[in-house]
Amino acid sequence: MMASSGRISIWDLETQSAIRTITTAGPGLFIRAHEDSPYVWADAMFAASPHEITVFEKAPPFRVVGRIDEGVQTLHPEFTADGRFVYVSDWQGDVVRVYDAFDLERVPEIEGIREPTGIFSTGRRNERMGH
């Protein structure tokens, strides 16, 4: 059996070439950004230890600015409509953690939710196609 690794490839659409690879804890399911945030948040839902969220710059040089490593099986980072906070579901931990989208600090969490999965901001209903 071949081990899976987590990688996010960043492409230059003009040259059709990869310009950067971001390494994550393992294969993920969701990756999110917000127009008012400088960062991209990506889960590692299918990693051997699926509880790490990788946060990296959405502009060159695309540096990793943090790795949130808590919970049991975290997935689906979702920004609030204004881009100030990010919700992260902990599927096996029965909690939704809320993080400040700029300094990555955890703020109050929502407990007692059975197997939370996707959180979808109503602000996304007006998004343009193709991002």
PDB file of N, CA and C in Angstrom, residues 73-129:
ATOM      1  N   GLN A  73     -10.699  14.894  14.432  1.00  0.00           N
ATOM      2  CA  GLN A  73     -10.783  14.832  12.967  1.00  0.00           C
ATOM      3  C   GLN A  73     -11.410  16.142  12.487  1.00  0.00           C
ATOM      4  N   THR A  74     -10.543  17.120  12.213  1.00  0.00           N
ATOM      5  CA  THR A  74     -11.018  18.449  11.855  1.00  0.00           C
ATOM      6  C   THR A  74     -11.150  18.590  10.345  1.00  0.00           C
ATOM      7  N   LEU A  75     -12.152  19.330   9.946  1.00  0.00           N
ATOM      8  CA  LEU A  75     -12.397  19.502   8.522  1.00  0.00           C
ATOM      9  C   LEU A  75     -13.195  20.764   8.253  1.00  0.00           C
ATOM     10  N   HIS A  76     -13.253  21.115   7.014  1.00  0.00           N
ATOM     11  CA  HIS A  76     -14.069  22.172   6.437  1.00  0.00           C
ATOM     12  C   HIS A  76     -13.929  23.531   7.115  1.00  0.00           C
ATOM     13  N   PRO A  77     -12.762  24.154   6.991  1.00  0.00           N
ATOM     14  CA  PRO A  77     -12.666  25.530   7.470  1.00  0.00           C
ATOM     15  C   PRO A  77     -13.610  26.411   6.648  1.00  0.00           C
ATOM     16  N   GLU A  78     -14.349  27.255   7.325  1.00  0.00           N
ATOM     17  CA  GLU A  78     -15.308  28.132   6.635  1.00  0.00           C
ATOM     18  C   GLU A  78     -15.261  29.521   7.252  1.00  0.00           C
ATOM     19  N   PHE A  79     -15.042  30.533   6.429  1.00  0.00           N
ATOM     20  CA  PHE A  79     -15.009  31.914   6.885  1.00  0.00           C
ATOM     21  C   PHE A  79     -16.412  32.423   7.170  1.00  0.00           C
ATOM     22  N   THR A  80     -16.491  33.356   8.117  1.00  0.00           N
ATOM     23  CA  THR A  80     -17.742  34.096   8.287  1.00  0.00           C
ATOM     24  C   THR A  80     -17.877  35.024   7.079  1.00  0.00           C
ATOM     25  N   ALA A  81     -19.063  35.538   6.851  1.00  0.00           N
ATOM     26  CA  ALA A  81     -19.310  36.364   5.669  1.00  0.00           C
ATOM     27  C   ALA A  81     -18.376  37.571   5.604  1.00  0.00           C
ATOM     28  N   ASP A  82     -18.014  38.133   6.762  1.00  0.00           N
ATOM     29  CA  ASP A  82     -17.132  39.301   6.765  1.00  0.00           C
ATOM     30  C   ASP A  82     -15.648  38.934   6.766  1.00  0.00           C
ATOM     31  N   GLY A  83     -15.325  37.648   6.845  1.00  0.00           N
ATOM     32  CA  GLY A  83     -13.941  37.199   6.788  1.00  0.00           C
ATOM     33  C   GLY A  83     -13.162  37.340   8.082  1.00  0.00           C
ATOM     34  N   ARG A  84     -13.802  37.696   9.185  1.00  0.00           N
ATOM     35  CA  ARG A  84     -13.090  37.907  10.458  1.00  0.00           C
ATOM     36  C   ARG A  84     -12.789  36.621  11.205  1.00  0.00           C
ATOM     37  N   PHE A  85     -13.625  35.610  11.028  1.00  0.00           N
ATOM     38  CA  PHE A  85     -13.457  34.364  11.778  1.00  0.00           C
ATOM     39  C   PHE A  85     -13.553  33.170  10.839  1.00  0.00           C
ATOM     40  N   VAL A  86     -13.015  32.039  11.307  1.00  0.00           N
ATOM     41  CA  VAL A  86     -13.082  30.788  10.550  1.00  0.00           C
ATOM     42  C   VAL A  86     -13.633  29.709  11.478  1.00  0.00           C
ATOM     43  N   TYR A  87     -14.667  29.026  11.018  1.00  0.00           N
ATOM     44  CA  TYR A  87     -15.233  27.896  11.751  1.00  0.00           C
ATOM     45  C   TYR A  87     -14.545  26.622  11.254  1.00  0.00           C
ATOM     46  N   VAL A  88     -14.191  25.733  12.182  1.00  0.00           N
ATOM     47  CA  VAL A  88     -13.597  24.443  11.819  1.00  0.00           C
ATOM     48  C   VAL A  88     -14.373  23.353  12.558  1.00  0.00           C
ATOM     49  N   SER A  89     -14.945  22.424  11.816  1.00  0.00           N
ATOM     50  CA  SER A  89     -15.680  21.312  12.413  1.00  0.00           C
ATOM     51  C   SER A  89     -14.707  20.249  12.906  1.00  0.00           C
ATOM     52  N   ASP A  90     -14.964  19.709  14.087  1.00  0.00           N
ATOM     53  CA  ASP A  90     -14.218  18.540  14.570  1.00  0.00           C
ATOM     54  C   ASP A  90     -15.208  17.383  14.562  1.00  0.00           C
ATOM     55  N   TRP A  91     -15.163  16.652  13.467  1.00  0.00           N
ATOM     56  CA  TRP A  91     -16.155  15.617  13.194  1.00  0.00           C
ATOM     57  C   TRP A  91     -16.243  14.590  14.317  1.00  0.00           C
ATOM     58  N   GLN A  92     -15.121  14.108  14.792  1.00  0.00           N
ATOM     59  CA  GLN A  92     -15.126  13.083  15.841  1.00  0.00           C
ATOM     60  C   GLN A  92     -15.059  13.693  17.241  1.00  0.00           C
ATOM     61  N   GLY A  93     -14.785  14.984  17.334  1.00  0.00           N
ATOM     62  CA  GLY A  93     -14.697  15.649  18.632  1.00  0.00           C
ATOM     63  C   GLY A  93     -15.997  16.309  19.069  1.00  0.00           C
ATOM     64  N   ASP A  94     -17.014  16.278  18.199  1.00  0.00           N
ATOM     65  CA  ASP A  94     -18.332  16.837  18.502  1.00  0.00           C
ATOM     66  C   ASP A  94     -18.279  18.303  18.942  1.00  0.00           C
ATOM     67  N   VAL A  95     -17.473  19.092  18.218  1.00  0.00           N
ATOM     68  CA  VAL A  95     -17.338  20.506  18.533  1.00  0.00           C
ATOM     69  C   VAL A  95     -17.014  21.277  17.255  1.00  0.00           C
ATOM     70  N   VAL A  96     -17.378  22.543  17.229  1.00  0.00           N
ATOM     71  CA  VAL A  96     -16.963  23.457  16.161  1.00  0.00           C
ATOM     72  C   VAL A  96     -16.093  24.510  16.833  1.00  0.00           C
ATOM     73  N   ARG A  97     -14.847  24.602  16.393  1.00  0.00           N
ATOM     74  CA  ARG A  97     -13.930  25.602  16.936  1.00  0.00           C
ATOM     75  C   ARG A  97     -13.960  26.836  16.039  1.00  0.00           C
ATOM     76  N   VAL A  98     -13.867  27.991  16.671  1.00  0.00           N
ATOM     77  CA  VAL A  98     -13.885  29.248  15.941  1.00  0.00           C
ATOM     78  C   VAL A  98     -12.529  29.921  16.141  1.00  0.00           C
ATOM     79  N   TYR A  99     -11.926  30.384  15.030  1.00  0.00           N
ATOM     80  CA  TYR A  99     -10.604  31.005  15.072  1.00  0.00           C
ATOM     81  C   TYR A  99     -10.667  32.409  14.495  1.00  0.00           C
ATOM     82  N   ASP A 100      -9.821  33.282  15.051  1.00  0.00           N
ATOM     83  CA  ASP A 100      -9.626  34.597  14.474  1.00  0.00           C
ATOM     84  C   ASP A 100      -8.919  34.381  13.136  1.00  0.00           C
ATOM     85  N   ALA A 101      -9.454  34.897  12.061  1.00  0.00           N
ATOM     86  CA  ALA A 101      -8.926  34.623  10.715  1.00  0.00           C
ATOM     87  C   ALA A 101      -7.585  35.293  10.446  1.00  0.00           C
ATOM     88  N   PHE A 102      -7.167  36.224  11.311  1.00  0.00           N
ATOM     89  CA  PHE A 102      -5.926  36.958  11.063  1.00  0.00           C
ATOM     90  C   PHE A 102      -4.774  36.509  11.955  1.00  0.00           C
ATOM     91  N   ASP A 103      -5.053  36.245  13.249  1.00  0.00           N
ATOM     92  CA  ASP A 103      -3.956  35.803  14.127  1.00  0.00           C
ATOM     93  C   ASP A 103      -4.035  34.317  14.467  1.00  0.00           C
ATOM     94  N   LEU A 104      -5.054  33.619  13.953  1.00  0.00           N
ATOM     95  CA  LEU A 104      -5.254  32.178  14.086  1.00  0.00           C
ATOM     96  C   LEU A 104      -5.521  31.718  15.518  1.00  0.00           C
ATOM     97  N   GLU A 105      -5.793  32.648  16.424  1.00  0.00           N
ATOM     98  CA  GLU A 105      -6.093  32.293  17.813  1.00  0.00           C
ATOM     99  C   GLU A 105      -7.513  31.759  17.922  1.00  0.00           C
ATOM    100  N   ARG A 106      -7.677  30.746  18.776  1.00  0.00           N
ATOM    101  CA  ARG A 106      -9.003  30.175  18.979  1.00  0.00           C
ATOM    102  C   ARG A 106      -9.823  31.105  19.859  1.00  0.00           C
ATOM    103  N   VAL A 107     -11.077  31.300  19.466  1.00  0.00           N
ATOM    104  CA  VAL A 107     -12.034  32.062  20.248  1.00  0.00           C
ATOM    105  C   VAL A 107     -13.082  31.066  20.731  1.00  0.00           C
ATOM    106  N   PRO A 108     -14.178  31.480  21.340  1.00  0.00           N
ATOM    107  CA  PRO A 108     -15.125  30.483  21.861  1.00  0.00           C
ATOM    108  C   PRO A 108     -15.488  29.398  20.845  1.00  0.00           C
ATOM    109  N   GLU A 109     -15.754  28.220  21.375  1.00  0.00           N
ATOM    110  CA  GLU A 109     -16.149  27.099  20.515  1.00  0.00           C
ATOM    111  C   GLU A 109     -17.582  26.724  20.793  1.00  0.00           C
ATOM    112  N   ILE A 110     -18.154  25.980  19.875  1.00  0.00           N
ATOM    113  CA  ILE A 110     -19.538  25.535  19.987  1.00  0.00           C
ATOM    114  C   ILE A 110     -19.488  24.047  20.271  1.00  0.00           C
ATOM    115  N   GLU A 111     -19.885  23.663  21.482  1.00  0.00           N
ATOM    116  CA  GLU A 111     -19.796  22.274  21.920  1.00  0.00           C
ATOM    117  C   GLU A 111     -21.129  21.551  21.786  1.00  0.00           C
ATOM    118  N   GLY A 112     -21.069  20.228  21.915  1.00  0.00           N
ATOM    119  CA  GLY A 112     -22.277  19.422  21.959  1.00  0.00           C
ATOM    120  C   GLY A 112     -22.956  19.225  20.618  1.00  0.00           C
ATOM    121  N   ILE A 113     -22.201  19.366  19.552  1.00  0.00           N
ATOM    122  CA  ILE A 113     -22.763  19.147  18.217  1.00  0.00           C
ATOM    123  C   ILE A 113     -22.331  17.759  17.773  1.00  0.00           C
ATOM    124  N   ARG A 114     -23.260  16.926  17.449  1.00  0.00           N
ATOM    125  CA  ARG A 114     -22.937  15.556  17.076  1.00  0.00           C
ATOM    126  C   ARG A 114     -22.390  15.506  15.648  1.00  0.00           C
ATOM    127  N   GLU A 115     -21.143  15.082  15.520  1.00  0.00           N
ATOM    128  CA  GLU A 115     -20.462  14.901  14.235  1.00  0.00           C
ATOM    129  C   GLU A 115     -20.657  16.072  13.272  1.00  0.00           C
ATOM    130  N   PRO A 116     -20.246  17.271  13.665  1.00  0.00           N
ATOM    131  CA  PRO A 116     -20.400  18.414  12.752  1.00  0.00           C
ATOM    132  C   PRO A 116     -19.545  18.226  11.502  1.00  0.00           C
ATOM    133  N   THR A 117     -20.075  18.555  10.381  1.00  0.00           N
ATOM    134  CA  THR A 117     -19.353  18.397   9.122  1.00  0.00           C
ATOM    135  C   THR A 117     -19.236  19.755   8.469  1.00  0.00           C
ATOM    136  N   GLY A 118     -19.975  19.983   7.416  1.00  0.00           N
ATOM    137  CA  GLY A 118     -19.845  21.226   6.678  1.00  0.00           C
ATOM    138  C   GLY A 118     -20.570  22.379   7.334  1.00  0.00           C
ATOM    139  N   ILE A 119     -19.919  23.520   7.325  1.00  0.00           N
ATOM    140  CA  ILE A 119     -20.534  24.772   7.743  1.00  0.00           C
ATOM    141  C   ILE A 119     -20.465  25.663   6.514  1.00  0.00           C
ATOM    142  N   PHE A 120     -21.582  26.155   6.082  1.00  0.00           N
ATOM    143  CA  PHE A 120     -21.611  26.949   4.860  1.00  0.00           C
ATOM    144  C   PHE A 120     -22.142  28.333   5.171  1.00  0.00           C
ATOM    145  N   SER A 121     -21.295  29.326   4.987  1.00  0.00           N
ATOM    146  CA  SER A 121     -21.655  30.708   5.263  1.00  0.00           C
ATOM    147  C   SER A 121     -22.687  31.185   4.238  1.00  0.00           C
ATOM    148  N   THR A 122     -23.694  31.888   4.723  1.00  0.00           N
ATOM    149  CA  THR A 122     -24.684  32.433   3.792  1.00  0.00           C
ATOM    150  C   THR A 122     -24.059  33.503   2.906  1.00  0.00           C
ATOM    151  N   GLY A 123     -22.912  34.046   3.313  1.00  0.00           N
ATOM    152  CA  GLY A 123     -22.215  35.031   2.485  1.00  0.00           C
ATOM    153  C   GLY A 123     -21.721  34.444   1.179  1.00  0.00           C
ATOM    154  N   ARG A 124     -21.577  33.128   1.113  1.00  0.00           N
ATOM    155  CA  ARG A 124     -21.095  32.477  -0.105  1.00  0.00           C
ATOM    156  C   ARG A 124     -22.141  32.455  -1.214  1.00  0.00           C
ATOM    157  N   ARG A 125     -23.375  32.702  -0.910  1.00  0.00           N
ATOM    158  CA  ARG A 125     -24.425  32.603  -1.932  1.00  0.00           C
ATOM    159  C   ARG A 125     -24.234  33.610  -3.058  1.00  0.00           C
ATOM    160  N   ASN A 126     -23.484  34.668  -2.806  1.00  0.00           N
ATOM    161  CA  ASN A 126     -23.266  35.682  -3.827  1.00  0.00           C
ATOM    162  C   ASN A 126     -21.894  35.596  -4.472  1.00  0.00           C
ATOM    163  N   GLU A 127     -21.164  34.512  -4.241  1.00  0.00           N
ATOM    164  CA  GLU A 127     -19.815  34.377  -4.817  1.00  0.00           C
ATOM    165  C   GLU A 127     -19.874  34.242  -6.328  1.00  0.00           C
ATOM    166  N   ARG A 128     -18.804  34.722  -6.945  1.00  0.00           N
ATOM    167  CA  ARG A 128     -18.653  34.546  -8.397  1.00  0.00           C
ATOM    168  C   ARG A 128     -18.161  33.143  -8.680  1.00  0.00           C
ATOM    169  N   MET A 129     -18.541  32.609  -9.787  1.00  0.00           N
ATOM    170  CA  MET A 129     -18.075  31.281 -10.197  1.00  0.00           C
ATOM    171  C   MET A 129     -16.588  31.320 -10.511  1.00  0.00           C
TER     172      MET A 129
END
